[in-house]
Short mmCIF file of C-alpha atoms and ligand atoms in Angstrom, two decimals:
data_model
loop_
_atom_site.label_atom_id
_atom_site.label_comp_id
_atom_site.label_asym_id
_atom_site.label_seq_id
_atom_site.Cartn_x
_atom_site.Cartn_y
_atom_site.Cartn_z
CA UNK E 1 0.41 -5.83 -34.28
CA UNK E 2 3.23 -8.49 -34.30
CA UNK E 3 2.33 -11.86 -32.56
CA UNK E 4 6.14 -12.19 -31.75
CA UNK E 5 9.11 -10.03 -31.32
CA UNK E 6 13.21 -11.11 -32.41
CA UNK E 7 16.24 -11.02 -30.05
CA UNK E 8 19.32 -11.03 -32.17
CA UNK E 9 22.22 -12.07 -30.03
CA UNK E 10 26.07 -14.07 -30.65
CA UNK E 11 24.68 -14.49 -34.07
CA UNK E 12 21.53 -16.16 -32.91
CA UNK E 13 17.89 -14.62 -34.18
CA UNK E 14 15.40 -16.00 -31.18
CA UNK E 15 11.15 -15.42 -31.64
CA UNK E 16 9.77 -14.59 -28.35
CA UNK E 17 6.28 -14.42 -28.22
CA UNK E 18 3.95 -11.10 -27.84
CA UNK E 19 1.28 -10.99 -25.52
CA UNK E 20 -1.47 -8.17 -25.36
CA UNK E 21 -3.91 -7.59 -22.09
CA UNK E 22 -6.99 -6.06 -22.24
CA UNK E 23 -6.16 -2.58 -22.46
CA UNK E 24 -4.03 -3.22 -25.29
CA UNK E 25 -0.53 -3.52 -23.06
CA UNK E 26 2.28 -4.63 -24.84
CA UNK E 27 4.86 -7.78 -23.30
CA UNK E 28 6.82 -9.84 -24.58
CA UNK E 29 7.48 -12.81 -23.04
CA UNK E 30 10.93 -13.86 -22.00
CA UNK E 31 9.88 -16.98 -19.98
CA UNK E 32 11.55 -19.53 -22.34
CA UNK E 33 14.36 -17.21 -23.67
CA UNK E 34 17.09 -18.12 -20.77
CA UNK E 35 16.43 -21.63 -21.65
CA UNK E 36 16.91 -21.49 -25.21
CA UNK E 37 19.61 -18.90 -25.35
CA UNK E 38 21.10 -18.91 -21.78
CA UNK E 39 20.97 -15.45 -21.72
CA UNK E 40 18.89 -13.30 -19.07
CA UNK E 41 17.54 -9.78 -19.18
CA UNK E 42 18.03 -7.07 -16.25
CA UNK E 43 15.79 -5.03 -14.85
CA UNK E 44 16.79 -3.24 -11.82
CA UNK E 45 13.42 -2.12 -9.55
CA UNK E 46 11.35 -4.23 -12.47
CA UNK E 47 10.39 -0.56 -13.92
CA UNK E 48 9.60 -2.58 -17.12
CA UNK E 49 8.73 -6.05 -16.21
CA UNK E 50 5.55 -7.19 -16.08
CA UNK E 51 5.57 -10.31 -12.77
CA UNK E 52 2.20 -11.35 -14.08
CA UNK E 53 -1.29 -11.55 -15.76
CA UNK E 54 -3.49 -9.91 -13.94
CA UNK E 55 -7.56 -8.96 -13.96
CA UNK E 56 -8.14 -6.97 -10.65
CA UNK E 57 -6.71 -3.08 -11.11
CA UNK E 58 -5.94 -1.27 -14.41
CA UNK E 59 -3.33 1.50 -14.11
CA UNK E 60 -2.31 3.77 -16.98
CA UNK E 61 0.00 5.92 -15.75
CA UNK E 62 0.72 8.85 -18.50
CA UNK E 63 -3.28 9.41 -18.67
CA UNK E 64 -3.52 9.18 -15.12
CA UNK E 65 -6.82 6.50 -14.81
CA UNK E 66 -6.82 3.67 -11.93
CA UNK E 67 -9.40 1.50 -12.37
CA UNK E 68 -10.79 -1.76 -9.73
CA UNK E 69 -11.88 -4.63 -11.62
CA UNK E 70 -12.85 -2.21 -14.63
CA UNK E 71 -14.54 0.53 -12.24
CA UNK E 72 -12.81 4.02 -12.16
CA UNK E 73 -11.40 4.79 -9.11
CA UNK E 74 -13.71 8.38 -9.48
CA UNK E 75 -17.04 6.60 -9.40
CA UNK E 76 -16.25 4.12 -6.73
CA UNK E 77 -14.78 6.83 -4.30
CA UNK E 78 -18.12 8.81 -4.96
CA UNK E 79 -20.47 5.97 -4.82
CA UNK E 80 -19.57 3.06 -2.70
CA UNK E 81 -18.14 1.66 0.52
CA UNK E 82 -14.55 0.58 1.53
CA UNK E 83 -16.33 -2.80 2.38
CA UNK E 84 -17.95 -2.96 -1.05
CA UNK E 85 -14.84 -2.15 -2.89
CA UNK E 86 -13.25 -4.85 -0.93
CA UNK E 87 -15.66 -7.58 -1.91
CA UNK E 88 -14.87 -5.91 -5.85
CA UNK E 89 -11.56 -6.54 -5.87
CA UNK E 90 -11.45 -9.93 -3.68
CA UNK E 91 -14.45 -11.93 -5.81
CA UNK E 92 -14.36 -9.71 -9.01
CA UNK E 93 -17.35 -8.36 -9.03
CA UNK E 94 -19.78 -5.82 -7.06
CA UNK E 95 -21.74 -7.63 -4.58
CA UNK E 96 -25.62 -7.51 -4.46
CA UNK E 97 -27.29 -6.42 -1.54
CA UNK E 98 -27.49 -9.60 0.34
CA UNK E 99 -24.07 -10.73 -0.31
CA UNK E 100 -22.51 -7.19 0.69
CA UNK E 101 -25.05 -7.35 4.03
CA UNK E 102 -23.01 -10.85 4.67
CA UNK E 103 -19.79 -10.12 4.07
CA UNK E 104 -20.09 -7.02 6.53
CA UNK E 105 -21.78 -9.34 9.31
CA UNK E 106 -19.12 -12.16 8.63
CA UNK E 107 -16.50 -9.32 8.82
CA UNK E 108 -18.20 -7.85 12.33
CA UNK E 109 -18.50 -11.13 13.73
CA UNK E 110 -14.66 -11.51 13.37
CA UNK E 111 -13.38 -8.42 14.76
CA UNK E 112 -12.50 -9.75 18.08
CA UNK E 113 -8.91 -10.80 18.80
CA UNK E 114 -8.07 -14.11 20.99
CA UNK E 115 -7.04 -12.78 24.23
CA UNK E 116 -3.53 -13.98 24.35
CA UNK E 117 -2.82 -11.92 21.83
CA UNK E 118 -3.15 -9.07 24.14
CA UNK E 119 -0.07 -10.64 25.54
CA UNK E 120 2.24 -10.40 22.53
CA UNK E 121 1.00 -6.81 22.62
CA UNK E 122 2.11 -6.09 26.09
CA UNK E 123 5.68 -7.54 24.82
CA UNK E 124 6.38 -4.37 22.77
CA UNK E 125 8.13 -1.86 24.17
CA UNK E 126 6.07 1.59 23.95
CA UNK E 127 8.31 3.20 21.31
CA UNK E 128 7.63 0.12 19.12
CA UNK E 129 6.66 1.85 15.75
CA UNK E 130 3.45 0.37 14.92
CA UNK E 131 3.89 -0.95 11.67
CA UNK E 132 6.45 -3.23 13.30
CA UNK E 133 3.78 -4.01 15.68
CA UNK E 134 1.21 -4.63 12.88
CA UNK E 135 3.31 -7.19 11.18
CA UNK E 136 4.09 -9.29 14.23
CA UNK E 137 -0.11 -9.02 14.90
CA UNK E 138 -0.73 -10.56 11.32
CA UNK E 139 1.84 -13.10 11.19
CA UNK E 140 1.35 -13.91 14.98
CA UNK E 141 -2.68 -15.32 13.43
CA UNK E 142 -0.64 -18.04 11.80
CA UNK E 143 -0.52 -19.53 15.39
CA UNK E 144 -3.87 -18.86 16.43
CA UNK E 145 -5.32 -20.42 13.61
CA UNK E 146 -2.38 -23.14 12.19
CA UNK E 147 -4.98 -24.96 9.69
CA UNK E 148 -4.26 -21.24 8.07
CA UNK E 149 -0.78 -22.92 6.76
CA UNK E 150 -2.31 -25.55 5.12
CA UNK E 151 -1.36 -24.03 1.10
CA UNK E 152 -4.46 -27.08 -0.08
CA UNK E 153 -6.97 -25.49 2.03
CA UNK E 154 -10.34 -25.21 0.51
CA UNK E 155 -11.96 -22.19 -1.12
CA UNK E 156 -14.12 -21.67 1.72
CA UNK E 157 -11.29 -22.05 4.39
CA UNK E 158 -9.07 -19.39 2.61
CA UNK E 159 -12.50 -17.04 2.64
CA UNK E 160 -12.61 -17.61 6.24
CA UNK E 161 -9.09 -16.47 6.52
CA UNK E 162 -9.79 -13.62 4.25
CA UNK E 163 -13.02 -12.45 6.59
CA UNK E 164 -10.84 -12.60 9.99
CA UNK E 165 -8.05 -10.88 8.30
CA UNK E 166 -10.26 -8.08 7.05
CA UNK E 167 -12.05 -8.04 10.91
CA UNK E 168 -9.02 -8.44 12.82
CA UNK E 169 -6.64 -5.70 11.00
CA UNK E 170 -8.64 -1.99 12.49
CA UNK E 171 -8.16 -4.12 16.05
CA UNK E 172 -4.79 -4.90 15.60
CA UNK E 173 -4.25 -0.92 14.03
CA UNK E 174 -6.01 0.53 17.17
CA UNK E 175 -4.17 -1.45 19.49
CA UNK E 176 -0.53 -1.23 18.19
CA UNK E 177 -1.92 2.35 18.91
CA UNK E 178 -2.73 2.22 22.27
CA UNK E 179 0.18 0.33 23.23
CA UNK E 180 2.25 3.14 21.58
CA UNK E 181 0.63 5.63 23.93
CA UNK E 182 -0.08 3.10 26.99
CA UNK E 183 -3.49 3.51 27.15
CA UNK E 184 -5.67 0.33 27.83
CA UNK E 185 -6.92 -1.57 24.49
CA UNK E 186 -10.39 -1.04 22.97
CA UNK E 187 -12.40 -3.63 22.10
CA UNK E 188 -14.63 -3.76 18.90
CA UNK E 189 -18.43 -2.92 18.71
CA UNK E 190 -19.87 -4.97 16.53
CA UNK E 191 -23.28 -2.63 15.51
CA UNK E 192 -20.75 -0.39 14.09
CA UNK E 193 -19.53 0.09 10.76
CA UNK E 194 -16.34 -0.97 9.63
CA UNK E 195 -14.77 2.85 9.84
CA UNK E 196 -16.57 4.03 12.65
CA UNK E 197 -15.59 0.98 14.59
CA UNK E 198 -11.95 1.25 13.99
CA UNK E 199 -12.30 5.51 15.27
CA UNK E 200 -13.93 4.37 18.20
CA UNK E 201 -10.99 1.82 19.01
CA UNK E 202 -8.65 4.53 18.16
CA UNK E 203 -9.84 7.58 19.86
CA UNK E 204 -12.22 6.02 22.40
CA UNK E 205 -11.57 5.75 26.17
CA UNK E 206 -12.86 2.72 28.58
CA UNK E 207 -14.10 5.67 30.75
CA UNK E 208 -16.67 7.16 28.48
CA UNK E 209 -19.05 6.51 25.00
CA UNK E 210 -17.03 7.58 22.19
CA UNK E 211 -18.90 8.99 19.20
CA UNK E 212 -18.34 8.95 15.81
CA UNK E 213 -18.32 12.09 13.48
CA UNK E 214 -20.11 11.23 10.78
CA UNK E 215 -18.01 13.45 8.50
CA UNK E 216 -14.61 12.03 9.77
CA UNK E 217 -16.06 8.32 9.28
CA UNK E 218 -17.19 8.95 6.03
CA UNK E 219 -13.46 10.89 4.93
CA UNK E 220 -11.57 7.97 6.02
CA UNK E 221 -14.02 5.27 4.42
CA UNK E 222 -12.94 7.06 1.13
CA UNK E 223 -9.49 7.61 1.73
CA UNK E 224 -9.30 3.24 2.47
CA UNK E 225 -10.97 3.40 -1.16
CA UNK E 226 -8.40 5.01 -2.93
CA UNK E 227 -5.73 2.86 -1.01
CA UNK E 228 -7.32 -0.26 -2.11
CA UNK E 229 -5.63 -1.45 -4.80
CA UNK E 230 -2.61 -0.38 -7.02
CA UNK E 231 -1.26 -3.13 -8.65
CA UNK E 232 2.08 -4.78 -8.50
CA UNK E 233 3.91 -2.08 -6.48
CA UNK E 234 6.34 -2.96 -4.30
CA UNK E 235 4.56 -4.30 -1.23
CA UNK E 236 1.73 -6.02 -3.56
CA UNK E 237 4.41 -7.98 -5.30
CA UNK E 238 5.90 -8.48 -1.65
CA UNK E 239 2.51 -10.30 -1.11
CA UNK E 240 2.75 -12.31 -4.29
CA UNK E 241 6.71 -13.61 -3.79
CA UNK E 242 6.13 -14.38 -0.37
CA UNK E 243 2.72 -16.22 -1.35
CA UNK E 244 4.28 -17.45 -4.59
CA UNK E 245 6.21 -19.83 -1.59
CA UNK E 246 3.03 -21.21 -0.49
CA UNK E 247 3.30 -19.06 2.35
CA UNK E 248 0.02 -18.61 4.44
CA UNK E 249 -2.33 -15.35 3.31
CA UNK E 250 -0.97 -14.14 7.17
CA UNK E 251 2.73 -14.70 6.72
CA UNK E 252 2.07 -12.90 3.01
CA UNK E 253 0.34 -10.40 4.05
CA UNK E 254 2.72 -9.37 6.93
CA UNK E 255 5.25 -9.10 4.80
CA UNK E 256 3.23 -6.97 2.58
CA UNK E 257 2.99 -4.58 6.19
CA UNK E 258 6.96 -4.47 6.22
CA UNK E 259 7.25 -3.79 2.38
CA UNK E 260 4.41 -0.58 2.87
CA UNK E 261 6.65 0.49 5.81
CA UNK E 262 9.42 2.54 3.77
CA UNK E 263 9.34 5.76 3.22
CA UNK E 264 9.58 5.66 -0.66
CA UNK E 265 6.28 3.57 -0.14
CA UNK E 266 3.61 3.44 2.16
CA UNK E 267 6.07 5.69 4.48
CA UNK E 268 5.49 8.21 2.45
CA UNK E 269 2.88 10.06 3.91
CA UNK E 270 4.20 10.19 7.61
CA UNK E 271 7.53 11.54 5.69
CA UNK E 272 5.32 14.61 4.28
CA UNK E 273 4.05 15.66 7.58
CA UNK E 274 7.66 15.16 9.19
CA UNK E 275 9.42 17.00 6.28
CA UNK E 276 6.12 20.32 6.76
CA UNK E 277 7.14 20.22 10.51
CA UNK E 278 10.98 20.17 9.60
CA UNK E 279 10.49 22.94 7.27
CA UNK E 280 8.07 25.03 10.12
CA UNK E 281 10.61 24.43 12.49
CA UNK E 282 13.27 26.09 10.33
CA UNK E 283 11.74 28.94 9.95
CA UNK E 284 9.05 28.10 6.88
CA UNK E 285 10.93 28.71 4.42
CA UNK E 286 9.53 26.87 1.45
CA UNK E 287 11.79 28.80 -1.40
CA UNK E 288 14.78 27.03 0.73
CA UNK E 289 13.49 23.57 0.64
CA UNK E 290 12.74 23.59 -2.66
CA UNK E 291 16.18 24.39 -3.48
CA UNK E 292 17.63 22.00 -1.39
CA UNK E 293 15.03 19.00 -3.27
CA UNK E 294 16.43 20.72 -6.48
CA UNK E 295 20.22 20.01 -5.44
CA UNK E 296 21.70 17.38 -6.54
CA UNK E 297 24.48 17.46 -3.77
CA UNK E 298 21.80 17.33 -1.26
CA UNK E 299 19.77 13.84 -0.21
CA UNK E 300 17.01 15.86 0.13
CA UNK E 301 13.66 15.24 -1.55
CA UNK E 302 10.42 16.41 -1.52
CA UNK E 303 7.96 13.96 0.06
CA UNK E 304 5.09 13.90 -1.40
CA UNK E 305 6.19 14.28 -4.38
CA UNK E 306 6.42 12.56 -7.66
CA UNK E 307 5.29 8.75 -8.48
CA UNK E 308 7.35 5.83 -9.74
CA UNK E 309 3.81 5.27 -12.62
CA UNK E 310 1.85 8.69 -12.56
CA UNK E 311 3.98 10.80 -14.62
CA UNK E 312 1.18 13.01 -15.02
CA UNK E 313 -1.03 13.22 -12.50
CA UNK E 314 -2.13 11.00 -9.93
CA UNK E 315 -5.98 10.48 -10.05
CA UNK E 316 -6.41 9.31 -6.52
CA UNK E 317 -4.29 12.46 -5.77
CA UNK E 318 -7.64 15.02 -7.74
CA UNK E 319 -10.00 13.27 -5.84
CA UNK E 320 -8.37 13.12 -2.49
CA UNK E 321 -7.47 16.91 -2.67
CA UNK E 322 -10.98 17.69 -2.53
CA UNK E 323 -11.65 15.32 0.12
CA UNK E 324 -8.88 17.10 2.31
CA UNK E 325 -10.73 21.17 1.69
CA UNK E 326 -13.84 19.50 2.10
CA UNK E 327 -12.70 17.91 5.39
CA UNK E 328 -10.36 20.89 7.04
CA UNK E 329 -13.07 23.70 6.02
CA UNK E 330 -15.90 21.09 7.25
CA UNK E 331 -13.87 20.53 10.48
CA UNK E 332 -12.76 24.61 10.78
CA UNK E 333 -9.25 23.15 11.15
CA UNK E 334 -6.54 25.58 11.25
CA UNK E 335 -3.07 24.62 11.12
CA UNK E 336 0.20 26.25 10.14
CA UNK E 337 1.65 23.26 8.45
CA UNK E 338 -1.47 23.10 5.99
CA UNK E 339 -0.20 26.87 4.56
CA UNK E 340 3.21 25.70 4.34
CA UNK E 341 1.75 22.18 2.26
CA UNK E 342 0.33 24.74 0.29
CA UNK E 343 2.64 26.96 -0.68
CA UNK E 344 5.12 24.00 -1.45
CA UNK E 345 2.40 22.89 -3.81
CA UNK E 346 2.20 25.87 -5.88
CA UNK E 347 5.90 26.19 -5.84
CA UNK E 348 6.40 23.25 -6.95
CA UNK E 349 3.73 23.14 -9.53
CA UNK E 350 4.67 25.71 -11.21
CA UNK E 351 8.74 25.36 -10.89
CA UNK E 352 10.58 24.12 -14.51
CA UNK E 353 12.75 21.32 -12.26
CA UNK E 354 9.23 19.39 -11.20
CA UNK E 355 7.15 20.81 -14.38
CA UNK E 356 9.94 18.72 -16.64
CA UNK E 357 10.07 15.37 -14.29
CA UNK E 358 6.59 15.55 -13.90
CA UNK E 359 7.05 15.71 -10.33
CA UNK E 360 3.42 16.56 -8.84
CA UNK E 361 2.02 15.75 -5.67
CA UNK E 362 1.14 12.12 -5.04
CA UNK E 363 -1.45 10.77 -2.82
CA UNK E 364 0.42 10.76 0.18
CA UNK E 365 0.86 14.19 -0.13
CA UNK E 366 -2.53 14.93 0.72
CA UNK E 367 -3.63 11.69 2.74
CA UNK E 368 -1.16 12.77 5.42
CA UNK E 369 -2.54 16.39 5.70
CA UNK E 370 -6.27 14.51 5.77
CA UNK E 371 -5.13 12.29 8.41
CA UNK E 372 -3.49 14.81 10.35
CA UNK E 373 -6.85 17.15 10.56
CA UNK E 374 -8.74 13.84 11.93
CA UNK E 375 -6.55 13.75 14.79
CA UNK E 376 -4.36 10.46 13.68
CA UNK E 377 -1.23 10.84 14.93
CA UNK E 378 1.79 10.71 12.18
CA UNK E 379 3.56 7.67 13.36
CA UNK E 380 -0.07 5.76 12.45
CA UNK E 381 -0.23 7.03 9.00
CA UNK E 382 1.40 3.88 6.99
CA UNK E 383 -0.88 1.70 9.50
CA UNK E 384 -4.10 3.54 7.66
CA UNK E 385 -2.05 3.06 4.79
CA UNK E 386 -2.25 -0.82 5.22
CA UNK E 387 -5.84 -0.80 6.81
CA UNK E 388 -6.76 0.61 2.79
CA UNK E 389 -4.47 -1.43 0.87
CA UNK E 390 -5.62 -4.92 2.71
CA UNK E 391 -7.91 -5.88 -0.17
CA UNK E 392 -5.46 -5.54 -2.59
CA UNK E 393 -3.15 -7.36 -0.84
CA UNK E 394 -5.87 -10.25 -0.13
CA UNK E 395 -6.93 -9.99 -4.01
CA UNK E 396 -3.79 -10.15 -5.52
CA UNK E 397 -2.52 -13.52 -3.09
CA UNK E 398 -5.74 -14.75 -3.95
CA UNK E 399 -5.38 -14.79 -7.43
CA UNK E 400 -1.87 -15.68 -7.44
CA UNK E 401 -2.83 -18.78 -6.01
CA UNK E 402 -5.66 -19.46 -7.64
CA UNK E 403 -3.97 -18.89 -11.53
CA UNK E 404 -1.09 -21.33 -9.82
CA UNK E 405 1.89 -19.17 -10.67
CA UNK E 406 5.21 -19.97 -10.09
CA UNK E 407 7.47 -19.46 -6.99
CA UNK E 408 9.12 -15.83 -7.63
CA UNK E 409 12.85 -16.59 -8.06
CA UNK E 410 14.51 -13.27 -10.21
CA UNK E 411 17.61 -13.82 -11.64
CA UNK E 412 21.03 -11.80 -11.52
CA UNK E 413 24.40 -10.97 -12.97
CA UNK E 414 27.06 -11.68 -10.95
CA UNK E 415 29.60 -9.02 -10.59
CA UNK E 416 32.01 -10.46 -7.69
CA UNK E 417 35.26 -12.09 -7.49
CA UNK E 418 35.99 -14.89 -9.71
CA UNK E 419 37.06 -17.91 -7.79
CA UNK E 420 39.57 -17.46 -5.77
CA UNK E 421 41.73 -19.60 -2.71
CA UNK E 422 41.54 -18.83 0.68
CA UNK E 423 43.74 -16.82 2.11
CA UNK E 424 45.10 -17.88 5.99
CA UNK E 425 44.69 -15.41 8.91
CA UNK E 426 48.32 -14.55 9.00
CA UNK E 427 48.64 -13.65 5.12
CA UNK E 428 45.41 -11.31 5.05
N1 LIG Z 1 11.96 15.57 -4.94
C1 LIG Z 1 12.98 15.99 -5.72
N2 LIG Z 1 13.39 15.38 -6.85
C2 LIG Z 1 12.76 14.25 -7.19
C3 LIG Z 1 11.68 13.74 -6.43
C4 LIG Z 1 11.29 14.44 -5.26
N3 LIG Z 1 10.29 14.01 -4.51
N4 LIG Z 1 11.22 12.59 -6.99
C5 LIG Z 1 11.99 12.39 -8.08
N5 LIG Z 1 12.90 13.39 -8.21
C6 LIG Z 1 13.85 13.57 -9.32
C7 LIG Z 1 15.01 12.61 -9.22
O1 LIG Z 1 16.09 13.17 -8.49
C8 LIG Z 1 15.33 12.40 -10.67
O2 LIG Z 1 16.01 13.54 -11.13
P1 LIG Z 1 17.13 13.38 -12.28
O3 LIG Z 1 16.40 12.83 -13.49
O4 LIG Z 1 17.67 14.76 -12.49
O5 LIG Z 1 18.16 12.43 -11.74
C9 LIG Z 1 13.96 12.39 -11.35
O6 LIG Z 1 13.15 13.22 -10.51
C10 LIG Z 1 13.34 11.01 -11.50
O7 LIG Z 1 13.37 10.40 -10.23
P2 LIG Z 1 13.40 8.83 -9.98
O8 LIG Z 1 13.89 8.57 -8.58
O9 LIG Z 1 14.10 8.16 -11.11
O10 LIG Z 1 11.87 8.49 -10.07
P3 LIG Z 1 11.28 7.12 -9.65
O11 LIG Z 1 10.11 6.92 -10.53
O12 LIG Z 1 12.30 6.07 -9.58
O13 LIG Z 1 10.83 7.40 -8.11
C11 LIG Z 1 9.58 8.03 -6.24
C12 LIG Z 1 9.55 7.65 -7.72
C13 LIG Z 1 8.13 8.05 -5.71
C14 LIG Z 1 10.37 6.98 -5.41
C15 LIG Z 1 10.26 9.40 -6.09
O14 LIG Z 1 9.55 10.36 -6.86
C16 LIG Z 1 10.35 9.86 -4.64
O15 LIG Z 1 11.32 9.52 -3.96
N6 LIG Z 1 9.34 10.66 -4.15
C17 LIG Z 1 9.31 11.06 -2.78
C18 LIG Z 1 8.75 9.94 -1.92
C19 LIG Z 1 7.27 9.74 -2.10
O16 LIG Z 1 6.48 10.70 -2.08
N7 LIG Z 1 6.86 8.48 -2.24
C20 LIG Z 1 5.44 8.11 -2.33
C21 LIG Z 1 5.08 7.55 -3.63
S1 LIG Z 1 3.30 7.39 -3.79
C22 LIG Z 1 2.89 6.15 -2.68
C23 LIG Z 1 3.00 4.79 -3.23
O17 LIG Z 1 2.34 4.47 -4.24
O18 LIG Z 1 3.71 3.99 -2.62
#
């Protein structure tokens, strides 16, 4: 394997330098290359550039393995916690017993919001999408706690940070909630686990006890799991530009919400429940819809379907199937839109247009049908999208800071006007 690679350009040879990560990836480094040659490289939607080094998650997408911190994503979804795989990808390693028992009482301690939030809350009007609501919740913490803006803080300071943000984010979730279907706010119980607390401030009611199923706390714990972590997509590298400015882990992390919010991203999944309804509403015909995702006339795609790095299969997509027959036949849910999911599945799986672009269905596909059978309503499903992804997020700020990267500044080519005079009102 070459240590360096040639560009040959206006009769110039330049050596750029190879670099090769742990799994045997492939870069070459262009860092110096505009400086010595004044010449830039393109890259619309970075689908081959490589923003940094980095040691938390390992994604290959043609063999279809997602690994945290060197764990596969199969072994931690069977055999550990959200709060566990948290710690993983924040610090790097599993935590032992007495750590992990800390971390979850620092995090329970935390889960309280100051009061006046409760204010900012009341500000929103009731058809305020709550994603929109979630990122004005994070960012508004900046002014609760300012020392948070501080970029020299200390180690321990930015933990703290890290604790309430992990604490605060299932109250802020619930409550963007509840203000979406003006009912009064939930407050956190602290001898609860992290999942079970954050059903109990969604579905609970001041009026009575609300309890937990321990089958419905236990799906969602696992469906945060395989949200954890994905590596520079496009609301992780959100995080890292925005924190690349010396931002505050708040302001970086709210932007990360807004990034998730699309429905090419994190969006996804409330898009596959909106497209099944669209499609039962219509009359169920899958055999049209597929035609009309097949069309190239027609904006139309499947949602659900198809993944900018798995171009095989998703793994978190195997794993999470399960979970959803496990949890409908385990919660006897019947529901129309679940045949017509299915039948788009097999359609699709087996039809030559998605067999040759390797369209299959992503995790979304099934996390919205999950969510949906616990009773979370559509409009929340990028918020549980965030609640799982949060880690990541933290993680990959974290070490952004910590390796001291640069501020993220892309380059372009311009394609406007040359210069040009002005041209007076009367002669336009
Ligand atoms: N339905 C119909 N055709 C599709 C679909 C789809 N869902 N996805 C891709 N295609 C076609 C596309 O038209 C193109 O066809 P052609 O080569 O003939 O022009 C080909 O497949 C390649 O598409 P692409 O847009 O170049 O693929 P991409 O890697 O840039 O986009 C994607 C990936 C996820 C944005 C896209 O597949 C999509 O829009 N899917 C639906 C939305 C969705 O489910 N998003 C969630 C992604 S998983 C959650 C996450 O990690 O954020």
């Amino acid at each position: 394997m070459s240590n360096s690679a040639e560009i040959k350009i206006n009769g110039n040879t330049y050596e750029l330098p190879v670099i090769k990560g742990t799994e045997d990836e492939v870069a070459i480094d262009i860092g110096k290359f505009r400086s010595e040659s004044g010449v830039i490289t393109i890259d619309p939607g970075f689908k081959n550039t490589g923003s940094t080094k980095s040691a938390i998650t390992f994604l290959d997408g043609e063999k279809g393995i997602l690994r945290y911190r060197g764990y596969t994503i199969e072994e931690l979804a069977e055999k550990s916690s959200f709060l566990e795989v948290a710690y993983l990808l924040i610090y790097g390693e599993l935590p032992s017993e007495d750590v992990l028992t800390k971390f979850k009482e620092d995090i329970s301690r935390h889960t309280l919001v100051h009061e006046d939030i409760k204010k900012i809350l009341d500000g929103f009007p009731s058809a305020a999408h709550p994603m929109g609501v979630l990122s004005s919740l994070v960012t508004s913490l900046t002014a609760f706690y300012p020392e948070s803006l501080d970029p020299n803080r200390s180690a321990d300071e930015v933990d703290l940070s890290i604790i309430r943000l992990l604490a605060k984010l299932p109250t802020f979730a619930t409550w963007a909630f509840k203000n979406e279907i003006g009912h009064p706010v939930i407050y956190p119980k602290n001898n609860l686990d992290y999942t079970s607390n954050f059903l109990q401030m969604m579905f609970g009611l001041p009026a009575e006890e609300y309890e937990v199923d321990p089958v419905v706390a236990k799906a969602l714990d696992q469906l945060l799991i395989l949200h954890a972590d994905h590596e520079q997509n496009c609301s992780t590298a959100t995080v890292r530009v925005v924190g690349s400015s010396h931002a505050s882990l708040f302001a970086s992390i709210s932007a990360g919400v807004c990034a998730l919010w699309g429905p090419l991203h994190g969006g996804a999944n409330q898009a596959v429940i909106e497209m099944l309804e669209q499609i039962q509403a219509d009359g169920g015909n899958t055999a049209k819809w597929m035609a009309k995702a097949k069309d190239k006339n027609d904006p139309f795609r499947l949602m659900g379907f198809g993944h900018r790095v798995y171009k095989n299969f998703d793994p978190r997509a195997k794993i999470i199937k399960k979970a959803a027959d496990d949890v409908l036949k385990k919660l006897g849910v019947n529901d129309p839109i679940l045949d017509i999911a299915k039948g788009l599945e097999e359609e699709a799986l087996k039809d030559p247009y998605f067999v040759e672009r390797k369209l299959y269905p992503n995790v979304d596909f099934y996390s919205g049908i999950i969510y949906r059978a616990l009773g979370i309503p559509t409009e929340m499903f990028t918020v549980m999208f965030a609640l799982g992804r949060l880690p990541g997020w933290i993680a990959q700020w974290k070490e952004m800071r910590e390796n001291g990267e640069p501020i993220g500044r892309p380059r372009q080519v311009y394609v406007g006007n040359n210069e040009r005079s002005y041209v007076p009102m009367d002669k336009r």
